[in-house]
């Protein structure tokens, strides 16, 4: 029995907990990470920005198809990491998405560290981490399984909150410096969103009696100065070499996105609570509410303190984003670690009850019963997320839309050959262009051209029905290949009388360059 106790406590307990997290997180976070092609809208924008940064050597100004990107105006930390992975692993989905998956693992490990420091054991953090990696809203597009900003942002925001907790608990100045380091990295990841929990930091220090001491601590002002120098230095340098950047940032992020509804993302004030309870965090939603209630009422000062911390940060952040004009499902991601801590409270109280129950006189039962409960609680959510990641597939309504990206992905990876030397796609084509670059790198010359500019000898590939219809109506063609909605043509010339119509329509069919963030 002493062997069991030793295995779940102390240094060996910490190592065992870390090992458990590495094993159980692999399948949700890393399994088949590169199987699906890049997803609209933001992921390909970042991947192309990282690719071009790696090849043009401009690490300050991210570019999109050769021009400074004034639509995706976030700082370039994510792109730097993606470019590094592209240099190490080659261009592709894995290099674009691996930073997000690793950040997801880092957040899980930080949950272990947090509970180990706050409660003397990493095992509550294991429960919180498993709750996190079985949340559909977290292990999903735009967060841990896509090349977007949000997974990295969650890591830095939770790290900053953890350092604020540690500073309030111990007063050690290193936590103040680490807090500002986390805020700086978060700001360089996704701009001002990284600061949306700073009111909770001030409130937590106020409630714990640490605020006055923090304001008089010279390390707070040193950390703030360092933050301003690094962040301000980036924005100033980018504006100096790319005039108009700061105005674009204001329009896209600091002003327009919070104060107004952009890109059609209009929802009511209950939107985030609705998606949490219905599908994004369905298995943990009621546990989090119950954990908040029983934890705040607990007589255990450590548990009560942790619960109050998690409630404050989760509620403050949800209030802020619920009052924003633009609402998207992934904006809620930074709240997940705190909600998972709350969901853990109920489980941990059960573990404590098992340990104290007289009828469980065999101490082995105090370890067996929590494991049984964990299996009961997490078996279905975990198998659901495994099914989602082990067999990733397109939703029925996306099959045709992503047919050409799948085709181009296979060609770019050498799994099939194509005769095409031209890509024709009317809509925003970011989710396809990285594969064009990859094909060019492999020596297969191909470029993106409007359907109005096709010439004799070109071999366009197209999948949109209206593009194929236009090509077949206005050009003399030979079909070289057909795979589902994807067709590759050989252009033999322009049909008699169609040349004037092609030129006339060209000015009315410019592909858009906007999407969602």
XYZ file of C-alpha atoms in Angstrom:
517
model
C 0.000 0.000 0.000
C 2.841 2.371 0.734
C 4.026 1.829 -2.854
C 0.687 3.097 -4.149
C 0.814 6.152 -1.894
C 4.370 6.872 -2.964
C 3.435 6.553 -6.636
C 0.751 9.240 -6.434
C 2.580 11.730 -4.229
C 5.881 13.560 -4.157
C 8.345 13.575 -7.045
C 7.169 10.252 -8.427
C 3.574 11.426 -8.310
C 4.490 14.502 -10.349
C 6.355 12.427 -12.940
C 3.485 9.953 -13.159
C 0.973 12.791 -13.605
C 3.077 14.321 -16.408
C 3.354 10.921 -18.095
C -0.415 10.460 -17.936
C -0.956 13.858 -19.558
C 1.534 13.142 -22.348
C -0.236 9.869 -23.130
C -3.852 10.993 -22.960
C -3.229 14.296 -24.758
C -1.465 12.770 -27.749
C -4.600 11.503 -29.452
C -6.767 14.647 -29.096
C -3.984 17.145 -29.788
C -1.504 15.493 -32.176
C -3.176 12.533 -33.891
C -3.487 13.022 -37.681
C -2.836 16.721 -37.269
C -1.945 17.166 -40.935
C -4.644 15.066 -42.548
C -7.195 17.732 -43.450
C -6.142 20.575 -45.765
C -5.937 24.122 -44.456
C -9.245 25.487 -43.202
C -10.851 28.763 -44.143
C -10.336 31.576 -43.251
C -7.504 32.469 -40.919
C -5.370 29.329 -40.852
C -4.096 29.578 -44.444
C -3.462 33.298 -43.988
C -1.063 32.544 -41.152
C 0.544 29.621 -42.977
C 1.168 31.705 -46.093
C 2.491 34.556 -43.955
C 4.931 32.189 -42.242
C 5.985 30.679 -45.594
C 6.638 34.062 -47.154
C 8.429 35.282 -44.028
C 10.744 32.281 -44.219
C 11.476 32.916 -47.898
C 11.629 36.713 -48.071
C 13.547 37.143 -44.819
C 11.271 39.942 -43.575
C 10.579 38.936 -39.975
C 8.893 42.216 -39.064
C 6.222 42.632 -41.737
C 4.163 39.574 -42.606
C 3.186 39.322 -46.253
C 0.316 37.707 -48.098
C 0.907 36.764 -51.729
C 3.794 39.174 -52.005
C 2.288 42.265 -50.363
C 2.268 43.442 -46.707
C -0.764 41.901 -45.047
C -3.022 44.732 -43.878
C -6.001 42.517 -43.126
C -4.424 40.019 -40.731
C -2.736 42.637 -38.565
C -1.777 40.562 -35.525
C 1.860 40.644 -34.349
C 4.058 37.909 -35.818
C 4.999 35.642 -32.881
C 2.899 32.736 -34.159
C 4.273 33.203 -37.675
C 7.830 33.154 -36.335
C 7.185 29.794 -34.668
C 5.420 28.406 -37.750
C 8.278 29.540 -39.982
C 10.725 27.796 -37.653
C 8.776 24.545 -37.918
C 8.585 24.935 -41.709
C 12.361 25.256 -41.772
C 12.698 22.116 -39.630
C 9.865 19.938 -40.954
C 9.111 21.374 -44.375
C 6.140 23.398 -45.546
C 2.736 21.907 -44.818
C -0.131 21.568 -42.398
C 1.971 19.887 -39.714
C 4.384 22.804 -39.454
C 1.478 25.265 -39.413
C -0.520 23.424 -36.733
C 2.162 21.974 -34.483
C 2.680 25.233 -32.525
C -0.998 25.167 -31.529
C -0.906 21.515 -30.491
C 2.247 22.053 -28.429
C 0.663 25.105 -26.795
C -2.347 22.933 -25.916
C -0.033 20.415 -24.249
C 1.733 23.268 -22.465
C -1.568 24.500 -21.040
C -2.312 20.994 -19.737
C 1.070 20.827 -18.020
C 0.533 24.291 -16.580
C -2.724 23.071 -15.030
C -0.715 20.352 -13.282
C 1.800 22.886 -12.062
C -0.955 25.199 -10.878
C -2.760 22.614 -8.741
C 0.520 21.236 -7.440
C 1.403 24.701 -6.132
C -2.109 25.651 -5.021
C -3.262 22.329 -3.517
C -0.116 20.290 -2.997
C -0.922 17.720 -5.675
C -0.762 17.598 -9.490
C -3.652 15.139 -9.724
C -6.441 17.744 -9.607
C -4.594 19.299 -12.549
C -4.712 15.953 -14.370
C -8.500 15.951 -14.031
C -8.681 19.589 -15.193
C -6.389 18.827 -18.148
C -8.454 15.823 -19.251
C -11.571 17.979 -18.997
C -9.809 20.515 -21.215
C -8.697 18.111 -23.952
C -12.185 16.597 -24.151
C -13.843 20.005 -24.673
C -15.046 20.217 -28.263
C -14.520 23.975 -28.322
C -10.873 23.576 -27.352
C -9.850 20.571 -29.451
C -11.232 22.025 -32.616
C -10.603 24.383 -35.490
C -9.173 27.743 -34.563
C -7.692 26.448 -31.301
C -5.446 23.409 -30.691
C -5.818 21.652 -34.046
C -5.337 24.540 -36.441
C -2.619 27.015 -37.291
C -4.364 29.932 -35.588
C -3.437 32.285 -32.765
C -5.841 31.071 -30.115
C -4.109 28.031 -28.614
C -0.897 29.991 -28.096
C -2.950 32.871 -26.701
C -4.680 30.565 -24.183
C -1.298 29.326 -22.960
C 0.090 32.829 -22.388
C -3.095 34.205 -20.806
C -3.365 31.281 -18.393
C 0.346 31.551 -17.628
C -0.105 35.235 -16.809
C -3.047 34.437 -14.518
C -1.045 31.683 -12.812
C 1.832 34.093 -12.156
C -0.627 36.621 -10.720
C -1.933 33.890 -8.412
C 1.585 32.972 -7.330
C 2.537 36.591 -6.715
C -0.540 37.078 -4.532
C 0.296 33.901 -2.625
C 4.020 34.407 -2.068
C 4.899 37.982 -3.015
C 8.004 36.736 -4.837
C 9.076 39.281 -7.400
C 10.041 36.710 -10.016
C 6.341 36.010 -10.467
C 5.780 39.673 -11.295
C 8.420 39.544 -14.025
C 7.055 36.269 -15.374
C 3.582 37.805 -15.391
C 4.735 40.618 -17.664
C 6.692 38.179 -19.815
C 3.500 36.172 -20.348
C 1.520 39.340 -21.130
C 4.198 40.444 -23.601
C 4.188 37.099 -25.403
C 0.396 37.094 -25.427
C 0.311 40.595 -26.883
C 2.796 39.566 -29.571
C 0.528 36.616 -30.359
C -2.932 38.132 -30.650
C -2.650 41.776 -29.767
C -5.016 43.382 -27.278
C -7.035 40.233 -26.561
C -4.141 39.088 -24.370
C -4.934 41.924 -21.954
C -8.608 41.136 -21.466
C -7.993 39.386 -18.127
C -5.876 42.138 -16.604
C -8.880 43.556 -14.682
C -9.187 40.170 -12.951
C -5.504 40.342 -11.988
C -6.060 43.664 -10.244
C -9.225 42.438 -8.564
C -7.520 39.254 -7.354
C -4.692 41.231 -5.818
C -7.264 43.527 -4.216
C -9.246 40.634 -2.719
C -6.103 38.940 -1.422
C -4.656 42.138 0.054
C -1.726 42.192 -2.358
C -2.709 45.169 -4.553
C -1.134 47.913 -2.442
C 2.117 46.007 -2.192
C 2.089 45.272 -5.916
C 1.607 48.936 -6.842
C 4.551 49.900 -4.670
C 6.737 47.088 -6.003
C 9.350 48.492 -8.369
C 9.336 45.180 -10.263
C 5.773 45.853 -11.375
C 6.891 49.090 -12.988
C 10.005 47.447 -14.399
C 7.844 44.710 -15.909
C 5.398 47.265 -17.287
C 8.243 49.275 -18.795
C 9.676 46.172 -20.434
C 6.224 45.282 -21.792
C 5.758 48.752 -23.281
C 9.238 48.806 -24.788
C 8.869 45.431 -26.508
C 5.255 45.803 -27.661
C 5.564 49.501 -28.471
C 8.837 48.821 -30.244
C 7.212 46.275 -32.503
C 4.234 48.458 -33.417
C 6.438 51.501 -33.945
C 8.904 49.606 -36.120
C 6.138 48.038 -38.204
C 4.495 51.421 -38.766
C 7.835 52.955 -39.730
C 8.454 50.437 -42.529
C 4.780 49.799 -43.363
C 2.885 53.131 -43.086
C -0.816 52.736 -42.376
C -0.330 49.639 -40.245
C -1.452 51.272 -37.000
C -4.639 52.529 -38.638
C -5.328 49.009 -39.909
C -4.750 47.652 -36.397
C -7.202 50.150 -34.974
C -9.839 49.332 -37.574
C -9.430 45.556 -37.331
C -8.672 45.010 -33.641
C -8.503 47.758 -31.034
C -11.523 49.763 -32.138
C -13.693 48.176 -34.771
C -13.731 44.550 -33.684
C -14.856 45.173 -30.099
C -17.104 48.142 -30.678
C -18.830 46.959 -33.850
C -19.953 43.748 -35.519
C -17.472 42.785 -38.205
C -17.779 40.109 -40.904
C -21.305 39.116 -39.869
C -20.449 37.804 -36.392
C -23.528 39.213 -34.666
C -24.851 37.321 -31.625
C -26.723 38.226 -28.472
C -25.216 38.565 -25.011
C -25.994 34.952 -24.096
C -24.126 33.525 -27.069
C -21.075 32.178 -25.210
C -23.109 30.598 -22.440
C -25.304 28.925 -25.069
C -22.433 27.366 -26.985
C -20.749 26.239 -23.776
C -23.835 24.390 -22.601
C -24.878 22.922 -25.950
C -21.724 21.659 -27.641
C -18.466 23.473 -26.882
C -18.177 22.410 -23.227
C -21.265 20.292 -22.779
C -19.766 17.583 -20.540
C -18.055 20.065 -18.204
C -20.541 22.936 -18.108
C -22.700 21.740 -15.203
C -19.636 20.388 -13.386
C -18.066 23.848 -13.590
C -21.184 25.488 -12.163
C -21.383 22.896 -9.382
C -17.663 23.248 -8.706
C -17.998 27.012 -8.356
C -20.831 26.653 -5.841
C -19.345 23.936 -3.656
C -15.803 25.274 -3.921
C -16.759 28.758 -2.759
C -18.614 27.175 0.137
C -15.779 24.817 1.055
C -14.113 24.986 4.460
C -10.792 24.065 2.863
C -8.982 27.415 2.459
C -6.791 26.137 -0.398
C -9.739 24.835 -2.408
C -11.805 27.935 -1.672
C -8.951 30.160 -2.788
C -8.469 28.236 -6.041
C -12.207 28.275 -6.727
C -12.480 32.004 -6.119
C -9.553 32.607 -8.453
C -11.053 30.498 -11.257
C -14.518 32.036 -10.863
C -13.141 35.578 -10.942
C -11.046 35.092 -14.076
C -13.678 33.080 -15.962
C -16.544 35.434 -15.159
C -14.595 38.633 -15.785
C -13.411 37.388 -19.179
C -16.862 36.112 -20.198
C -18.413 39.465 -19.274
C -15.875 41.334 -21.407
C -16.259 39.216 -24.536
C -20.048 38.984 -24.146
C -20.240 42.772 -24.452
C -18.141 42.886 -27.605
C -19.785 43.741 -30.898
C -18.033 40.885 -32.729
C -18.530 37.400 -31.266
C -17.044 34.163 -32.570
C -16.946 30.746 -30.968
C -13.149 30.692 -30.553
C -12.991 33.973 -28.631
C -14.114 31.972 -25.597
C -11.007 29.745 -25.649
C -9.037 31.578 -22.887
C -11.848 30.823 -20.418
C -11.526 27.028 -20.789
C -8.632 26.399 -18.344
C -10.499 28.253 -15.587
C -13.760 26.444 -16.315
C -11.863 23.143 -16.216
C -10.416 24.033 -12.815
C -13.971 24.591 -11.582
C -15.155 21.295 -13.074
C -12.255 19.598 -11.282
C -13.470 20.814 -7.856
C -16.394 18.377 -7.721
C -14.160 15.470 -8.664
C -11.515 16.418 -6.139
C -14.048 16.715 -3.326
C -15.150 13.176 -4.166
C -11.525 12.020 -3.906
C -11.220 13.713 -0.529
C -14.463 12.063 0.610
C -13.139 8.650 -0.454
C -9.980 9.199 1.555
C -11.945 10.205 4.656
C -14.744 7.629 4.470
C -14.665 5.058 7.254
C -16.290 2.354 5.144
C -13.385 2.502 2.675
C -11.035 0.896 5.184
C -8.863 -0.557 2.452
C -6.777 2.410 1.344
C -6.528 0.926 -2.150
C -10.162 1.871 -2.651
C -9.332 5.534 -2.165
C -7.293 5.299 -5.358
C -9.435 2.829 -7.281
C -12.767 4.631 -6.858
C -11.544 7.992 -8.212
C -10.135 6.188 -11.249
C -13.483 4.457 -11.768
C -15.269 7.807 -11.499
C -12.819 9.379 -13.970
C -13.481 6.589 -16.466
C -17.242 7.028 -16.062
C -17.061 10.805 -16.479
C -14.585 10.998 -19.332
C -14.988 7.803 -21.339
C -17.599 9.156 -23.738
C -16.137 12.689 -24.127
C -12.689 11.212 -24.694
C -13.837 8.603 -27.214
C -15.869 11.301 -28.978
C -12.839 13.528 -29.367
C -10.723 10.549 -30.497
C -13.303 9.760 -33.165
C -13.081 13.378 -34.266
C -9.288 13.412 -34.485
C -8.456 9.829 -35.449
C -10.842 9.879 -38.401
C -10.935 13.556 -39.373
C -13.293 14.103 -42.259
C -15.245 16.858 -43.925
C -18.747 17.723 -42.893
C -21.210 16.776 -45.654
C -21.777 20.431 -46.541
C -18.015 20.994 -46.923
C -17.170 18.022 -49.145
C -17.476 19.883 -52.443
C -15.993 23.108 -51.086
C -12.835 21.378 -49.890
C -12.552 19.005 -52.850
C -9.988 21.186 -54.612
C -7.903 21.770 -51.441
C -7.807 17.978 -50.931
C -6.747 17.519 -54.551
C -4.053 20.195 -54.306
C -2.871 18.807 -50.965
C -2.301 15.370 -52.509
C -0.486 16.910 -55.464
C 1.707 19.105 -53.246
C 2.701 16.082 -51.138
C 3.498 13.953 -54.176
C 0.599 11.562 -53.647
C -0.809 12.256 -57.111
C 0.250 14.047 -60.271
C -1.594 16.843 -61.992
C -1.354 18.307 -65.472
C -2.607 21.691 -64.259
C -0.374 24.729 -64.506
C -3.049 27.257 -63.544
C -5.401 27.535 -60.562
C -8.776 29.180 -61.161
C -10.708 30.008 -57.999
C -13.058 32.978 -57.873
C -13.487 33.256 -54.132
C -10.804 33.942 -51.511
C -8.177 31.313 -52.330
C -5.927 31.395 -49.255
C -6.721 27.791 -48.329
C -5.305 26.656 -51.681
C -2.363 28.978 -52.279
C 0.031 27.285 -49.860
C -0.260 24.141 -52.001
C 0.540 26.221 -55.067
C 3.713 27.365 -53.332
C 4.538 23.802 -52.305
C 4.101 22.571 -55.881
C 6.342 25.348 -57.166
C 8.967 24.342 -54.594
C 8.797 20.790 -55.954
C 9.477 22.093 -59.468
C 5.898 21.933 -60.720
C 5.177 25.397 -62.096
C 1.632 26.544 -61.331
C 0.110 29.943 -60.632
C -3.224 31.469 -59.696
C -4.938 33.230 -62.606
C -8.419 34.693 -63.063
C -10.750 32.724 -65.307
C -10.916 35.838 -67.517
C -7.180 35.737 -68.293
C -6.796 32.176 -69.561
C -4.769 31.747 -72.722
C -4.232 29.012 -75.267
C -1.944 26.318 -73.845
C -2.899 26.895 -70.215
C -4.183 23.970 -68.179
C -6.446 25.328 -65.436
C -7.784 23.330 -62.510
C -11.167 24.439 -61.123
C -13.870 23.143 -58.804
C -16.404 25.967 -58.329
C -19.358 25.244 -60.583
C -19.642 28.816 -61.879
C -15.936 28.891 -62.726
C -16.182 25.627 -64.639
C -19.318 26.876 -66.395
C -17.550 30.090 -67.416
C -14.516 28.219 -68.737
C -16.641 25.798 -70.757
C -18.841 28.586 -72.157
C -16.037 30.952 -73.157
C -13.111 28.736 -74.111
C -12.436 25.806 -76.369
C -11.416 23.130 -73.878
C -10.369 19.546 -73.520
C -10.971 17.847 -70.161
C -7.712 16.282 -69.000
C -8.834 15.051 -65.595
C -11.999 14.911 -63.536
C -12.205 13.950 -59.858
C -15.511 14.752 -58.213
C -16.116 18.480 -58.675
C -12.446 19.035 -59.607
C -11.684 19.338 -63.321
C -8.458 20.019 -65.183
C -8.828 21.555 -68.646
C -6.558 22.220 -71.589
C -7.354 25.618 -73.167
C -7.272 25.433 -76.961
C -8.503 28.984 -77.519
C -11.395 31.375 -77.015
C -14.768 30.505 -78.487
C -15.903 32.737 -81.371
C -17.611 35.871 -79.997
C -16.656 35.097 -76.416
C -13.503 37.201 -76.219
C -15.353 40.505 -75.821
C -17.634 39.013 -73.157
C -14.680 37.668 -71.194
C -13.090 41.127 -71.070
C -16.418 42.783 -70.203
C -17.095 40.472 -67.268
C -13.554 40.580 -65.891
C -14.128 43.823 -64.023
C -17.137 42.448 -62.177
C -15.660 39.256 -60.751
C -12.766 40.213 -58.506
C -12.213 37.709 -55.710
C -12.763 39.056 -52.205
C -9.907 39.347 -49.701
C -11.746 39.284 -46.389
C -12.907 36.587 -44.034
C -13.147 35.918 -40.321
C -10.714 36.196 -37.457
